[in-house]
Amino acid sequence: MQVQKSFKGQSPYGKLYLVATPIGNMDDMSIRMVNTLKEVDFIAAEDTRNTGLLLKHFGITTKQISFHEHNAKEKIPDLIRLLKSGQNIAQVSDAGLPSISDPGHDLVKAAIDEEIAVVTVPGPSAGISALIASGLAPQPHIFYGFLPRKAGQQKEFFSNKKAYPETQIFYESPHRVKATLENMFSIYGDRSVVLVRELTKIYEEYQRGLISEVLESISENPLKGECLLIVEGASEEALDLSEADLLAEIEQLVAAGTKKNQAIKDVAKKYGWNKSELYACYHEKVSE
């Protein structure tokens, strides 16, 4: 067991500060974030050019060290040596909280193994910021970050997560959102989804609706800028229903006067099923 006293301890080592940075709006930079970056001995930056613009904006002159996924293996021992010599280091990503979608986690583990204090300087987080304004249930939620790029891998991923009740958070490139939503629709059915674009920037936008509705919207208006997808989790009601239950409900609607195709569409929407799959199941049953 290890106990870390971040500010009351007498360790001869320096501290590793994980410092959040703005995800678009420079005004989101806190006083503590600025002061920490000014006071540390070095800043380990994912992209020194991007971080350089941030430092210039706030008049910060601290020396940067390039630290990203391609050089992390060779850089971590050097950073640990600096920390053990008593130097303080701030690690930052290009935007938001470090150590999530960058190599910061490996540095954190290495520091903890050496009993070096790891201190969070909290601030902007794209995933959580989008979640709380999405209108979908904020808890429980589960954050996945970036999805696999290949269609087959995505569908396998969604198949494994289809029954999860948590609201799901994904990062995605604007060029891949449409294909990702199509793959998601084929597995999840027509669930509620929120597409968030350009968070905290002048063109910030939330598209809220069913997956099919958002797909129709972005087919007509191609996306630009950084995107997130917030997706409704599986409902207990839908998970408890069998295919036979759904077909029985369709039959009840048809018997009550609803047109067959509309009944299938309504039931698919109600329980988050893929309309085409339910349509095929219904006709297979009718033809038996």
Tab-separated table of C-alpha atoms in Angstrom, residues 30-126:
chain	number	residue	atom	x	y	z
A	30	SER	CA	-7.944	28.925	-14.376
A	31	ILE	CA	-5.608	30.974	-12.192
A	32	ARG	CA	-4.207	27.779	-10.697
A	33	MET	CA	-3.554	26.290	-14.135
A	34	VAL	CA	-1.649	29.415	-15.210
A	35	ASN	CA	0.321	29.671	-11.962
A	36	THR	CA	1.280	26.004	-12.001
A	37	LEU	CA	2.629	26.240	-15.550
A	38	LYS	CA	4.606	29.341	-14.546
A	39	GLU	CA	6.051	27.825	-11.380
A	40	VAL	CA	7.139	24.336	-12.499
A	41	ASP	CA	10.615	23.730	-13.878
A	42	PHE	CA	9.484	22.017	-17.082
A	43	ILE	CA	6.305	21.404	-19.097
A	44	ALA	CA	5.987	18.004	-20.796
A	45	ALA	CA	3.807	18.843	-23.804
A	46	GLU	CA	2.034	16.608	-26.307
A	47	ASP	CA	2.685	19.156	-29.068
A	48	THR	CA	5.101	21.958	-28.174
A	49	ARG	CA	3.752	24.131	-31.003
A	50	ASN	CA	0.164	24.031	-29.709
A	51	THR	CA	1.230	24.428	-26.094
A	52	GLY	CA	3.577	27.234	-27.157
A	53	LEU	CA	0.586	29.269	-28.339
A	54	LEU	CA	-1.111	28.752	-24.977
A	55	LEU	CA	2.022	29.745	-23.052
A	56	LYS	CA	2.506	32.857	-25.159
A	57	HIS	CA	-1.122	33.901	-24.607
A	58	PHE	CA	-0.623	33.834	-20.819
A	59	GLY	CA	2.973	35.080	-20.728
A	60	ILE	CA	4.402	31.775	-19.506
A	61	THR	CA	8.102	31.230	-20.249
A	62	THR	CA	8.650	27.768	-18.722
A	63	LYS	CA	10.761	25.461	-20.889
A	64	GLN	CA	8.895	22.714	-22.743
A	65	ILE	CA	9.862	19.083	-23.238
A	66	SER	CA	8.270	17.214	-26.148
A	67	PHE	CA	6.340	14.231	-24.784
A	68	HIS	CA	3.944	12.292	-27.011
A	69	GLU	CA	2.983	8.750	-27.979
A	70	HIS	CA	5.895	8.366	-30.397
A	71	ASN	CA	8.671	9.283	-27.945
A	72	ALA	CA	7.120	8.377	-24.581
A	73	LYS	CA	9.143	5.206	-24.082
A	74	GLU	CA	12.464	7.039	-24.339
A	75	LYS	CA	11.307	10.217	-22.581
A	76	ILE	CA	9.765	8.721	-19.428
A	77	PRO	CA	13.117	7.679	-17.838
A	78	ASP	CA	14.465	11.208	-18.464
A	79	LEU	CA	11.384	12.806	-16.886
A	80	ILE	CA	11.586	10.507	-13.875
A	81	ARG	CA	15.255	11.438	-13.381
A	82	LEU	CA	14.337	15.121	-13.410
A	83	LEU	CA	11.566	14.533	-10.883
A	84	LYS	CA	13.849	12.529	-8.600
A	85	SER	CA	16.412	15.326	-8.742
A	86	GLY	CA	13.816	17.671	-7.216
A	87	GLN	CA	12.488	19.297	-10.391
A	88	ASN	CA	8.746	19.865	-10.767
A	89	ILE	CA	7.122	18.925	-14.083
A	90	ALA	CA	3.690	19.772	-15.485
A	91	GLN	CA	2.299	17.411	-18.087
A	92	VAL	CA	-0.256	18.781	-20.552
A	93	SER	CA	-2.115	17.471	-23.583
A	94	ASP	CA	-3.174	19.587	-26.554
A	95	ALA	CA	-6.591	20.161	-24.973
A	96	GLY	CA	-8.457	19.110	-21.846
A	97	LEU	CA	-7.204	16.769	-19.163
A	98	PRO	CA	-3.927	14.935	-19.776
A	99	SER	CA	-3.410	11.202	-19.262
A	100	ILE	CA	-6.667	10.201	-21.010
A	101	SER	CA	-5.968	10.035	-24.750
A	102	ASP	CA	-2.212	10.564	-24.563
A	103	PRO	CA	0.819	8.768	-22.992
A	104	GLY	CA	0.425	10.562	-19.655
A	105	HIS	CA	-0.897	7.441	-17.971
A	106	ASP	CA	2.417	5.624	-18.474
A	107	LEU	CA	4.258	8.578	-16.939
A	108	VAL	CA	1.852	8.600	-13.993
A	109	LYS	CA	2.444	4.885	-13.350
A	110	ALA	CA	6.209	5.338	-13.550
A	111	ALA	CA	6.071	8.263	-11.091
A	112	ILE	CA	3.909	6.325	-8.633
A	113	ASP	CA	6.306	3.366	-8.804
A	114	GLU	CA	9.095	5.743	-7.741
A	115	GLU	CA	6.937	7.283	-4.959
A	116	ILE	CA	6.836	10.634	-6.731
A	117	ALA	CA	3.732	12.696	-5.913
A	118	VAL	CA	1.242	13.022	-8.775
A	119	VAL	CA	-1.004	16.076	-8.423
A	120	THR	CA	-4.049	16.946	-10.525
A	121	VAL	CA	-4.731	20.527	-11.532
A	122	PRO	CA	-8.335	20.107	-12.736
A	123	GLY	CA	-10.030	21.976	-15.514
A	124	PRO	CA	-11.811	21.481	-18.856
A	125	SER	CA	-12.840	17.995	-19.940
A	126	ALA	CA	-14.619	17.609	-23.279
